[in-house]
CSV table of C-alpha atoms in Angstrom, one decimal:
chain,number,residue,atom,x,y,z
A,1,UNK,CA,0.0,0.1,0.2
A,2,UNK,CA,1.4,3.1,-0.6
A,3,UNK,CA,1.5,5.9,2.2
A,4,UNK,CA,1.5,9.4,1.9
A,5,UNK,CA,3.5,11.1,4.8
A,6,UNK,CA,2.4,14.5,5.8
A,7,UNK,CA,4.8,14.8,9.0
A,8,UNK,CA,7.4,17.3,7.2
A,9,UNK,CA,4.9,19.2,5.4
A,10,UNK,CA,2.6,19.8,8.9
A,11,UNK,CA,5.6,20.1,11.2
A,12,UNK,CA,6.9,23.5,8.7
A,13,UNK,CA,3.4,24.7,8.9
A,14,UNK,CA,2.4,24.1,12.6
A,15,UNK,CA,5.9,23.2,14.2
A,16,UNK,CA,6.4,20.1,16.2
A,17,UNK,CA,3.1,20.2,18.2
A,18,UNK,CA,1.3,19.3,15.4
A,19,UNK,CA,-0.5,15.7,15.3
A,20,UNK,CA,1.5,13.2,13.6
A,21,UNK,CA,-0.9,11.3,11.2
A,22,UNK,CA,-0.9,9.6,7.6
A,23,UNK,CA,-3.3,8.8,4.8
A,24,UNK,CA,-3.7,5.9,3.0
A,25,UNK,CA,-4.5,5.8,-0.6
A,26,UNK,CA,-5.2,2.7,-2.2
A,27,UNK,CA,-3.1,1.6,-5.1
A,28,UNK,CA,-4.1,2.6,-8.4
A,29,UNK,CA,-4.7,-1.0,-9.5
A,30,UNK,CA,-7.7,-1.1,-6.7
A,31,UNK,CA,-9.4,2.2,-7.6
A,32,UNK,CA,-12.1,2.2,-9.9
A,33,UNK,CA,-12.3,1.8,-13.2
A,34,UNK,CA,-14.5,4.5,-14.1
A,35,UNK,CA,-13.5,8.4,-14.5
A,36,UNK,CA,-14.9,11.5,-13.0
A,37,UNK,CA,-16.5,12.1,-16.0
A,38,UNK,CA,-18.3,9.2,-15.8
A,39,UNK,CA,-19.9,9.2,-12.2
A,40,UNK,CA,-20.6,12.1,-9.8
A,41,UNK,CA,-20.9,11.3,-6.4
A,42,UNK,CA,-21.9,13.9,-3.6
A,43,UNK,CA,-20.2,14.8,-0.4
A,44,UNK,CA,-22.5,12.2,1.5
A,45,UNK,CA,-21.0,9.5,-0.9
A,46,UNK,CA,-24.5,9.0,-2.7
A,47,UNK,CA,-24.4,8.9,-6.7
A,48,UNK,CA,-26.2,11.6,-8.3
A,49,UNK,CA,-25.6,10.7,-11.9
A,50,UNK,CA,-23.2,7.8,-14.1
A,51,UNK,CA,-23.1,6.6,-17.3
A,52,UNK,CA,-24.9,2.9,-17.2
A,53,UNK,CA,-21.3,1.2,-17.2
A,54,UNK,CA,-20.2,3.4,-14.6
A,55,UNK,CA,-23.6,2.4,-12.4
A,56,UNK,CA,-22.8,-0.9,-12.9
A,57,UNK,CA,-19.6,-0.9,-11.7
A,58,UNK,CA,-20.4,0.7,-8.5
A,59,UNK,CA,-23.3,-1.8,-8.4
A,60,UNK,CA,-20.4,-4.5,-8.1
A,61,UNK,CA,-18.2,-2.2,-6.8
A,62,UNK,CA,-15.4,-4.5,-4.7
A,63,UNK,CA,-14.8,-1.7,-2.3
A,64,UNK,CA,-18.4,-0.6,-0.7
A,65,UNK,CA,-21.7,-2.3,-0.8
A,66,UNK,CA,-24.7,0.3,-1.3
A,67,UNK,CA,-27.6,-1.4,-0.1
A,68,UNK,CA,-29.7,1.8,-1.1
A,69,UNK,CA,-28.1,2.5,-4.6
A,70,UNK,CA,-28.4,-1.6,-5.2
A,71,UNK,CA,-32.3,-1.3,-4.1
A,72,UNK,CA,-32.5,1.8,-6.7
A,73,UNK,CA,-30.7,0.4,-9.7
A,74,UNK,CA,-32.7,-3.2,-9.3
A,75,UNK,CA,-36.3,-1.4,-9.1
A,76,UNK,CA,-35.3,1.2,-11.7
A,77,UNK,CA,-32.8,0.1,-14.4
A,78,UNK,CA,-35.2,-0.3,-17.1
A,79,UNK,CA,-35.5,3.2,-17.5
A,80,UNK,CA,-32.2,3.8,-18.4
A,81,UNK,CA,-30.9,0.5,-20.1
A,82,UNK,CA,-32.6,-3.0,-21.0
A,83,UNK,CA,-32.4,-6.2,-19.0
A,84,UNK,CA,-30.2,-7.5,-22.1
A,85,UNK,CA,-27.7,-5.0,-21.8
A,86,UNK,CA,-27.4,-5.0,-18.1
A,87,UNK,CA,-26.8,-8.5,-18.0
A,88,UNK,CA,-24.3,-8.1,-20.6
A,89,UNK,CA,-22.7,-5.4,-18.2
A,90,UNK,CA,-22.7,-8.1,-15.2
A,91,UNK,CA,-21.0,-10.9,-17.5
A,92,UNK,CA,-18.1,-8.4,-18.6
A,93,UNK,CA,-17.7,-7.4,-15.1
A,94,UNK,CA,-17.5,-10.7,-13.7
A,95,UNK,CA,-14.8,-11.9,-16.5
A,96,UNK,CA,-12.5,-8.5,-15.6
A,97,UNK,CA,-9.4,-8.9,-16.5
A,98,UNK,CA,-5.9,-7.1,-15.3
A,99,UNK,CA,-4.1,-4.2,-15.7
A,100,UNK,CA,-1.1,-4.7,-17.7
A,101,UNK,CA,2.4,-4.1,-15.5
A,102,UNK,CA,1.7,-5.6,-12.5
A,103,UNK,CA,4.4,-7.4,-10.3
A,104,UNK,CA,3.2,-11.0,-9.3
A,105,UNK,CA,2.8,-9.4,-6.1
A,106,UNK,CA,0.1,-6.7,-7.5
A,107,UNK,CA,-1.3,-9.1,-9.4
A,108,UNK,CA,-2.3,-11.3,-6.7
A,109,UNK,CA,-3.3,-8.8,-4.5
A,110,UNK,CA,-5.5,-7.6,-7.5
A,111,UNK,CA,-7.1,-10.7,-7.7
A,112,UNK,CA,-7.8,-11.1,-4.1
A,113,UNK,CA,-9.1,-7.5,-3.1
A,114,UNK,CA,-11.0,-6.8,-6.6
A,115,UNK,CA,-11.3,-9.3,-9.3
A,116,UNK,CA,-13.1,-12.0,-6.7
A,117,UNK,CA,-15.2,-9.4,-5.1
A,118,UNK,CA,-16.2,-8.2,-8.1
A,119,UNK,CA,-17.3,-11.8,-8.8
A,120,UNK,CA,-19.1,-12.6,-5.8
A,121,UNK,CA,-21.4,-9.1,-6.7
A,122,UNK,CA,-22.0,-10.3,-10.3
A,123,UNK,CA,-23.2,-13.6,-8.5
A,124,UNK,CA,-24.9,-12.1,-5.4
A,125,UNK,CA,-26.9,-9.1,-7.9
A,126,UNK,CA,-28.3,-12.6,-10.2
A,127,UNK,CA,-29.4,-14.1,-6.9
A,128,UNK,CA,-31.2,-11.1,-5.8
A,129,UNK,CA,-33.0,-11.0,-9.5
A,130,UNK,CA,-33.6,-14.3,-9.5
A,131,UNK,CA,-35.2,-14.3,-5.9
A,132,UNK,CA,-37.3,-11.7,-6.2
A,133,UNK,CA,-40.9,-12.6,-7.5
A,134,UNK,CA,-41.4,-8.8,-8.8
A,135,UNK,CA,-38.2,-8.6,-10.8
A,136,UNK,CA,-39.2,-10.1,-14.3
A,137,UNK,CA,-41.9,-9.2,-16.6
A,138,UNK,CA,-43.3,-12.1,-18.8
A,139,UNK,CA,-41.1,-10.9,-21.7
A,140,UNK,CA,-38.0,-11.0,-19.5
A,141,UNK,CA,-37.8,-14.5,-19.1
A,142,UNK,CA,-35.7,-15.7,-21.9
A,143,UNK,CA,-32.4,-14.3,-20.0
A,144,UNK,CA,-33.1,-16.7,-17.4
A,145,UNK,CA,-31.8,-18.9,-19.9
A,146,UNK,CA,-28.6,-16.6,-20.8
A,147,UNK,CA,-28.2,-16.8,-17.1
A,148,UNK,CA,-28.1,-20.4,-16.9
A,149,UNK,CA,-25.4,-20.8,-19.4
A,150,UNK,CA,-23.3,-18.3,-17.8
A,151,UNK,CA,-23.4,-20.1,-14.7
A,152,UNK,CA,-22.4,-23.2,-16.3
A,153,UNK,CA,-19.3,-21.8,-17.7
A,154,UNK,CA,-16.2,-23.6,-16.6
A,155,UNK,CA,-14.3,-20.7,-15.0
A,156,UNK,CA,-17.8,-19.5,-13.3
A,157,UNK,CA,-18.9,-22.8,-12.3
A,158,UNK,CA,-15.7,-23.2,-10.1
A,159,UNK,CA,-17.1,-21.0,-7.5
A,160,UNK,CA,-19.7,-22.6,-5.0
A,161,UNK,CA,-22.1,-19.3,-5.1
A,162,UNK,CA,-22.5,-19.9,-8.6
A,163,UNK,CA,-23.3,-23.8,-7.8
A,164,UNK,CA,-26.1,-22.9,-5.6
A,165,UNK,CA,-27.4,-20.1,-7.5
A,166,UNK,CA,-28.2,-22.4,-10.7
A,167,UNK,CA,-30.9,-24.6,-9.4
A,168,UNK,CA,-32.6,-21.4,-8.5
A,169,UNK,CA,-32.4,-20.3,-11.7
A,170,UNK,CA,-33.5,-23.3,-12.6
A,171,UNK,CA,-36.6,-23.0,-11.0
A,172,UNK,CA,-37.2,-19.8,-11.9
A,173,UNK,CA,-37.1,-21.1,-15.6
A,174,UNK,CA,-39.8,-23.6,-14.9
A,175,UNK,CA,-42.2,-20.6,-13.5
A,176,UNK,CA,-41.7,-21.4,-9.6
A,177,UNK,CA,-39.8,-18.3,-8.2
A,178,UNK,CA,-40.0,-18.0,-4.4
A,179,UNK,CA,-43.1,-16.0,-3.7
A,180,UNK,CA,-42.9,-13.2,-0.8
A,181,UNK,CA,-44.5,-13.5,2.7
A,182,UNK,CA,-48.0,-13.9,3.1
A,183,UNK,CA,-49.5,-12.9,6.2
A,184,UNK,CA,-51.7,-15.1,8.4
A,185,UNK,CA,-55.0,-12.9,8.8
A,186,UNK,CA,-57.3,-15.3,10.2
A,187,UNK,CA,-60.7,-15.6,9.4
A,188,UNK,CA,-63.0,-13.2,7.6
A,189,UNK,CA,-65.8,-11.1,9.3
A,190,UNK,CA,-69.3,-12.7,8.6
A,191,UNK,CA,-70.4,-11.0,5.7
A,192,UNK,CA,-74.0,-9.2,5.8
A,193,UNK,CA,-75.7,-11.2,2.6
A,194,UNK,CA,-78.1,-9.4,0.5
A,195,UNK,CA,-82.0,-10.9,0.0
A,196,UNK,CA,-81.6,-13.7,-2.3
A,197,UNK,CA,-83.5,-14.3,-5.6
A,198,UNK,CA,-83.7,-10.6,-6.6
A,199,UNK,CA,-82.0,-8.2,-8.7
A,200,UNK,CA,-80.0,-6.1,-6.8
A,201,UNK,CA,-80.6,-2.5,-6.4
A,202,UNK,CA,-78.0,0.0,-4.5
A,203,UNK,CA,-80.4,0.2,-0.8
A,204,UNK,CA,-80.6,-3.6,-1.0
A,205,UNK,CA,-77.2,-3.8,0.4
A,206,UNK,CA,-75.8,-2.9,3.9
A,207,UNK,CA,-73.3,0.1,4.0
A,208,UNK,CA,-70.8,-1.5,5.6
A,209,UNK,CA,-70.8,-4.6,3.3
A,210,UNK,CA,-70.9,-2.5,0.1
A,211,UNK,CA,-67.9,-0.6,1.4
A,212,UNK,CA,-66.1,-4.3,2.3
A,213,UNK,CA,-66.9,-5.3,-1.6
A,214,UNK,CA,-65.7,-2.0,-3.0
A,215,UNK,CA,-62.6,-2.6,-0.9
A,216,UNK,CA,-62.1,-6.4,-2.3
A,217,UNK,CA,-62.4,-5.1,-5.8
A,218,UNK,CA,-59.9,-1.8,-5.3
A,219,UNK,CA,-57.4,-4.1,-3.1
A,220,UNK,CA,-57.6,-6.3,-6.1
A,221,UNK,CA,-56.8,-3.4,-8.7
A,222,UNK,CA,-54.1,-1.7,-6.4
A,223,UNK,CA,-51.9,-5.1,-5.9
A,224,UNK,CA,-51.5,-5.3,-9.5
A,225,UNK,CA,-49.6,-1.9,-9.8
A,226,UNK,CA,-46.1,-2.7,-10.7
A,227,UNK,CA,-42.9,-0.7,-10.0
A,228,UNK,CA,-41.9,0.1,-13.5
A,229,UNK,CA,-45.1,1.3,-14.1
A,230,UNK,CA,-44.8,4.4,-11.1
A,231,UNK,CA,-41.3,4.9,-12.6
A,232,UNK,CA,-42.7,5.7,-16.0
A,233,UNK,CA,-44.8,8.2,-14.8
A,234,UNK,CA,-42.3,9.8,-12.8
A,235,UNK,CA,-40.1,10.2,-16.3
A,236,UNK,CA,-42.0,10.3,-19.1
A,237,UNK,CA,-44.8,13.2,-20.1
A,238,UNK,CA,-47.5,10.8,-22.3
A,239,UNK,CA,-50.8,11.1,-20.6
A,240,UNK,CA,-52.7,8.1,-22.3
A,241,UNK,CA,-51.2,4.9,-20.2
A,242,UNK,CA,-53.4,2.0,-20.1
A,243,UNK,CA,-51.3,0.4,-17.6
A,244,UNK,CA,-52.9,-1.0,-13.7
A,245,UNK,CA,-52.4,2.8,-12.3
A,246,UNK,CA,-54.6,3.9,-15.4
A,247,UNK,CA,-57.4,1.0,-14.1
A,248,UNK,CA,-57.2,2.0,-10.7
A,249,UNK,CA,-57.8,6.1,-12.1
A,250,UNK,CA,-60.4,4.5,-14.4
A,251,UNK,CA,-62.4,2.6,-11.5
A,252,UNK,CA,-61.9,6.1,-9.1
A,253,UNK,CA,-63.8,8.2,-12.0
A,254,UNK,CA,-66.4,5.3,-12.5
A,255,UNK,CA,-67.5,5.2,-8.8
A,256,UNK,CA,-68.0,9.0,-8.5
A,257,UNK,CA,-70.0,9.1,-11.9
A,258,UNK,CA,-71.8,5.8,-10.5
A,259,UNK,CA,-72.7,7.8,-7.2
A,260,UNK,CA,-74.0,11.0,-9.5
A,261,UNK,CA,-76.1,8.8,-11.7
A,262,UNK,CA,-77.5,7.3,-8.8
A,263,UNK,CA,-78.7,10.5,-7.1
A,264,UNK,CA,-79.3,12.1,-10.4
A,265,UNK,CA,-81.8,9.0,-11.1
A,266,UNK,CA,-84.6,9.9,-8.9
A,267,UNK,CA,-87.3,12.8,-9.3
A,268,UNK,CA,-88.0,12.6,-5.8
A,269,UNK,CA,-85.7,15.2,-3.3
A,270,UNK,CA,-86.3,12.8,-0.6
A,271,UNK,CA,-85.5,9.8,-2.1
A,272,UNK,CA,-82.3,11.8,-3.6
A,273,UNK,CA,-81.5,12.3,0.4
A,274,UNK,CA,-81.6,8.6,1.1
A,275,UNK,CA,-78.9,7.8,-1.7
A,276,UNK,CA,-77.2,10.9,-0.6
A,277,UNK,CA,-76.8,9.3,3.1
A,278,UNK,CA,-76.5,5.4,1.9
A,279,UNK,CA,-73.3,6.7,0.1
A,280,UNK,CA,-71.9,9.3,3.0
A,281,UNK,CA,-72.7,5.7,5.2
A,282,UNK,CA,-70.2,3.7,2.3
A,283,UNK,CA,-67.5,6.4,2.2
A,284,UNK,CA,-67.7,6.5,6.2
A,285,UNK,CA,-67.3,2.6,6.4
A,286,UNK,CA,-64.5,3.0,3.9
A,287,UNK,CA,-63.0,5.8,5.9
A,288,UNK,CA,-62.8,3.4,9.0
A,289,UNK,CA,-61.6,0.2,7.1
A,290,UNK,CA,-58.8,2.7,5.5
A,291,UNK,CA,-59.9,2.2,1.9
A,292,UNK,CA,-59.3,5.9,1.0
A,293,UNK,CA,-59.5,4.9,-2.7
A,294,UNK,CA,-63.1,4.1,-2.5
A,295,UNK,CA,-63.8,7.0,-0.1
A,296,UNK,CA,-62.4,9.7,-2.2
A,297,UNK,CA,-63.9,8.3,-5.5
A,298,UNK,CA,-67.3,8.7,-3.6
A,299,UNK,CA,-67.0,11.9,-2.0
A,300,UNK,CA,-65.8,13.1,-5.2
A,301,UNK,CA,-69.2,12.3,-6.9
A,302,UNK,CA,-70.9,13.6,-4.0
A,303,UNK,CA,-69.0,16.9,-4.2
A,304,UNK,CA,-69.4,17.2,-8.0
A,305,UNK,CA,-71.1,20.4,-9.4
A,306,UNK,CA,-74.4,18.5,-10.4
A,307,UNK,CA,-74.7,17.2,-7.0
A,308,UNK,CA,-73.5,19.7,-5.0
A,309,UNK,CA,-76.3,22.5,-5.8
A,310,UNK,CA,-79.1,19.8,-5.3
A,311,UNK,CA,-80.5,22.0,-2.1
A,312,UNK,CA,-83.6,20.4,-1.6
A,313,UNK,CA,-81.7,17.3,-1.4
A,314,UNK,CA,-79.0,17.9,0.8
A,315,UNK,CA,-81.2,19.7,3.3
A,316,UNK,CA,-83.1,16.3,4.1
A,317,UNK,CA,-79.4,15.2,5.0
A,318,UNK,CA,-79.5,14.7,8.8
A,319,UNK,CA,-76.8,15.7,11.4
A,320,UNK,CA,-75.2,12.7,11.8
A,321,UNK,CA,-74.5,12.0,8.1
A,322,UNK,CA,-73.1,15.7,7.7
A,323,UNK,CA,-70.6,14.8,10.2
A,324,UNK,CA,-69.5,11.5,8.6
A,325,UNK,CA,-69.7,13.5,5.3
A,326,UNK,CA,-67.0,16.2,7.0
A,327,UNK,CA,-64.9,13.7,8.7
A,328,UNK,CA,-64.0,12.1,5.2
A,329,UNK,CA,-63.7,15.6,3.5
A,330,UNK,CA,-61.3,16.6,6.3
A,331,UNK,CA,-59.1,13.7,5.0
A,332,UNK,CA,-58.8,14.7,1.3
A,333,UNK,CA,-58.6,18.4,1.7
A,334,UNK,CA,-56.0,18.8,-1.1
A,335,UNK,CA,-54.7,21.8,1.0
A,336,UNK,CA,-50.9,22.1,1.4
A,337,UNK,CA,-50.2,19.1,-0.3
A,338,UNK,CA,-52.9,16.7,1.3
A,339,UNK,CA,-51.1,17.2,4.4
A,340,UNK,CA,-54.0,15.6,6.4
A,341,UNK,CA,-54.2,12.6,4.4
A,342,UNK,CA,-50.0,12.5,4.8
A,343,UNK,CA,-50.2,12.7,8.3
A,344,UNK,CA,-53.3,10.0,8.8
A,345,UNK,CA,-52.0,7.5,6.2
A,346,UNK,CA,-48.6,7.9,8.0
A,347,UNK,CA,-50.1,6.4,11.2
A,348,UNK,CA,-52.4,4.0,9.3
A,349,UNK,CA,-51.5,0.3,10.4
A,350,UNK,CA,-52.0,-2.2,7.1
A,351,UNK,CA,-54.2,-3.0,5.4
A,352,UNK,CA,-54.7,-0.1,3.8
A,353,UNK,CA,-56.2,0.8,0.1
A,354,UNK,CA,-54.5,4.4,-0.2
A,355,UNK,CA,-55.9,7.3,-2.4
A,356,UNK,CA,-53.2,6.8,-5.8
A,357,UNK,CA,-53.6,10.4,-6.6
A,358,UNK,CA,-51.3,12.0,-3.7
A,359,UNK,CA,-48.7,9.2,-5.1
A,360,UNK,CA,-49.4,10.5,-8.6
A,361,UNK,CA,-48.9,14.1,-7.8
A,362,UNK,CA,-45.8,13.4,-6.3
A,363,UNK,CA,-44.4,11.3,-8.8
A,364,UNK,CA,-45.5,14.3,-11.4
A,365,UNK,CA,-43.6,16.8,-9.2
A,366,UNK,CA,-40.2,14.3,-9.6
A,367,UNK,CA,-40.7,14.4,-13.6
A,368,UNK,CA,-40.8,18.1,-13.8
A,369,UNK,CA,-38.4,18.8,-11.3
A,370,UNK,CA,-34.9,17.7,-12.9
A,371,UNK,CA,-34.1,16.2,-16.0
A,372,UNK,CA,-33.7,12.5,-17.1
A,373,UNK,CA,-30.3,12.6,-17.8
A,374,UNK,CA,-27.7,15.5,-17.0
A,375,UNK,CA,-24.8,17.3,-19.1
A,376,UNK,CA,-22.3,14.0,-20.5
A,377,UNK,CA,-25.1,11.7,-20.9
A,378,UNK,CA,-25.1,10.7,-17.0
A,379,UNK,CA,-28.2,8.8,-16.1
A,380,UNK,CA,-29.6,11.3,-13.3
A,381,UNK,CA,-29.6,8.6,-10.9
A,382,UNK,CA,-30.7,10.9,-8.0
A,383,UNK,CA,-34.3,11.2,-9.7
A,384,UNK,CA,-34.6,7.5,-9.6
A,385,UNK,CA,-34.0,7.4,-6.3
A,386,UNK,CA,-36.4,10.1,-5.5
A,387,UNK,CA,-39.2,8.2,-7.4
A,388,UNK,CA,-38.0,4.7,-5.5
A,389,UNK,CA,-39.1,6.1,-2.3
A,390,UNK,CA,-42.7,6.6,-3.8
A,391,UNK,CA,-42.4,3.1,-5.4
A,392,UNK,CA,-41.7,1.9,-1.8
A,393,UNK,CA,-44.6,4.0,-0.3
A,394,UNK,CA,-47.1,2.3,-3.1
A,395,UNK,CA,-45.6,-1.3,-2.1
A,396,UNK,CA,-46.1,-0.7,1.7
A,397,UNK,CA,-49.6,-1.0,1.1
A,398,UNK,CA,-49.9,-4.3,-1.5
A,399,UNK,CA,-48.4,-6.6,1.5
A,400,UNK,CA,-51.3,-6.8,3.5
A,401,UNK,CA,-54.7,-7.3,1.9
A,402,UNK,CA,-57.8,-6.6,3.3
A,403,UNK,CA,-59.8,-9.9,4.9
A,404,UNK,CA,-63.2,-9.9,3.4
A,405,UNK,CA,-65.4,-12.3,1.7
A,406,UNK,CA,-66.4,-11.5,-1.7
A,407,UNK,CA,-70.3,-11.8,-2.3
A,408,UNK,CA,-70.6,-12.9,-6.2
A,409,UNK,CA,-73.8,-11.0,-6.6
A,410,UNK,CA,-72.9,-7.4,-4.9
A,411,UNK,CA,-69.4,-7.8,-7.1
A,412,UNK,CA,-71.7,-8.2,-10.4
A,413,UNK,CA,-74.0,-5.4,-9.1
A,414,UNK,CA,-70.6,-3.5,-8.7
A,415,UNK,CA,-69.2,-4.5,-11.9
A,416,UNK,CA,-72.4,-4.1,-14.1
A,417,UNK,CA,-73.1,-0.5,-12.5
A,418,UNK,CA,-69.5,0.7,-13.3
A,419,UNK,CA,-69.3,-0.5,-16.6
A,420,UNK,CA,-71.9,1.8,-17.6
A,421,UNK,CA,-69.4,4.6,-17.5
A,422,UNK,CA,-66.7,4.4,-20.3
A,423,UNK,CA,-63.5,6.4,-20.2
A,424,UNK,CA,-64.2,7.7,-23.6
A,425,UNK,CA,-67.9,8.9,-22.5
A,426,UNK,CA,-68.0,12.4,-20.6
A,427,UNK,CA,-71.1,12.6,-18.6
A,428,UNK,CA,-70.4,15.8,-17.4
A,429,UNK,CA,-73.1,17.8,-19.2
A,430,UNK,CA,-75.3,15.1,-18.6
A,431,UNK,CA,-75.5,14.6,-15.0
A,432,UNK,CA,-75.1,18.7,-15.0
A,433,UNK,CA,-78.5,19.5,-17.3
A,434,UNK,CA,-80.3,16.3,-15.3
A,435,UNK,CA,-79.5,18.3,-11.9
A,436,UNK,CA,-80.9,21.4,-13.7
A,437,UNK,CA,-84.1,19.3,-14.5
A,438,UNK,CA,-84.5,17.4,-11.2
A,439,UNK,CA,-84.0,21.0,-9.1
A,440,UNK,CA,-84.3,24.4,-11.2
A,441,UNK,CA,-83.0,27.7,-9.7
A,442,UNK,CA,-85.6,29.4,-8.1
A,443,UNK,CA,-86.0,32.5,-6.2
A,444,UNK,CA,-85.7,33.3,-2.4
A,445,UNK,CA,-89.7,33.8,-2.5
A,446,UNK,CA,-89.9,30.2,-4.6
A,447,UNK,CA,-87.9,28.5,-2.0
A,448,UNK,CA,-90.0,29.8,0.9
A,449,UNK,CA,-93.1,29.0,-0.6
A,450,UNK,CA,-91.8,25.4,-1.4
A,451,UNK,CA,-90.6,25.1,2.1
A,452,UNK,CA,-93.8,26.1,3.6
A,453,UNK,CA,-95.6,23.4,1.3
A,454,UNK,CA,-93.5,20.9,2.3
A,455,UNK,CA,-94.0,21.5,5.9
A,456,UNK,CA,-97.6,21.5,5.4
A,457,UNK,CA,-98.7,24.9,5.7
A,458,UNK,CA,-99.9,25.7,2.2
């Protein structure tokens, strides 16, 4: 090891009372291969940006193991390279060759402290990929054949870790990837069954059970959201996504439209008030079971302009239901970047179906806040790190599902009700005109006469 003494210099400047110390610098052949132009590392040691080869080198570094970097890389690599290219980089790293002009002792030190460590890091990365049930998409599975061929290479297979990894790759090729931990959540609560042998209507379903069935439906959609979909929304400007996140958004919009349509379908204001109270009760029960997605969708429907203006209907909603409505509205107040909702969510113990809109807002801020690549064609890795934090928040709520039993008749009712509102149809004008038809604008005098008549005085 080369040691740079500072003793003489410090004594010259500070005198003989200065502390005696030395600084150890690694020999050049044990230092990273990338240059300062290939990688930007901040003062705290975290990677801000880098070329793809430099990032892969850091991923399999021989002198440090950055777990945060590794997790970010494996979760976000598809935003700056392909799986085939990534695998090729790993293979090249494994077969790293010694520099020229090394002495025998230096070559031995290089093999022990650099080459061997890099090779073990490459195998560890491959193992992490294979053991992660969410790492490979269907179109990625062909890479497992290349992994098998690599691990069977004579030089690679001499390493015990490679021999241990090979059967895992074989199982993955057969579709047997180890699944993550599934919690034991016990027996579900007893379902509140609607009356059989009849076509269901909204008021036939108990509000608590309707909230449960909505939670089953929304949780199923939320569980399907994949990290790459979130990452794409933090990087891409396009708005016509057709992924699982889009399906969650569409379902939220359809629930809101279903709420508005259910209220406006009745000519009698008393019947509209009954529907309002039913949906308020359902939203409140969604709140209590931490299904914020359905809660927000229902409240959005109730707070839509065609419904809010129905004063005759709202006048017949009692104080208890209005208090429940206010509790829900408080949570989703968009003031201060949804601060109330974020504070409540931070204290929630799973299971939970969060409101995806807040996550998407954060991903949009990340997308618009900085460029995907920096000068010199360096991948903006810090941006990926910020996106990963949101992805981890989303994944946190995918681990523990709600423990409710689906009721086929109610699920069918929900599917048929929501199917009426496709994403292509704009029902805003229709609802507004129907709202005006249900409750035309009236003067103060007309309102007073109506109230007296409804009270039995006229």
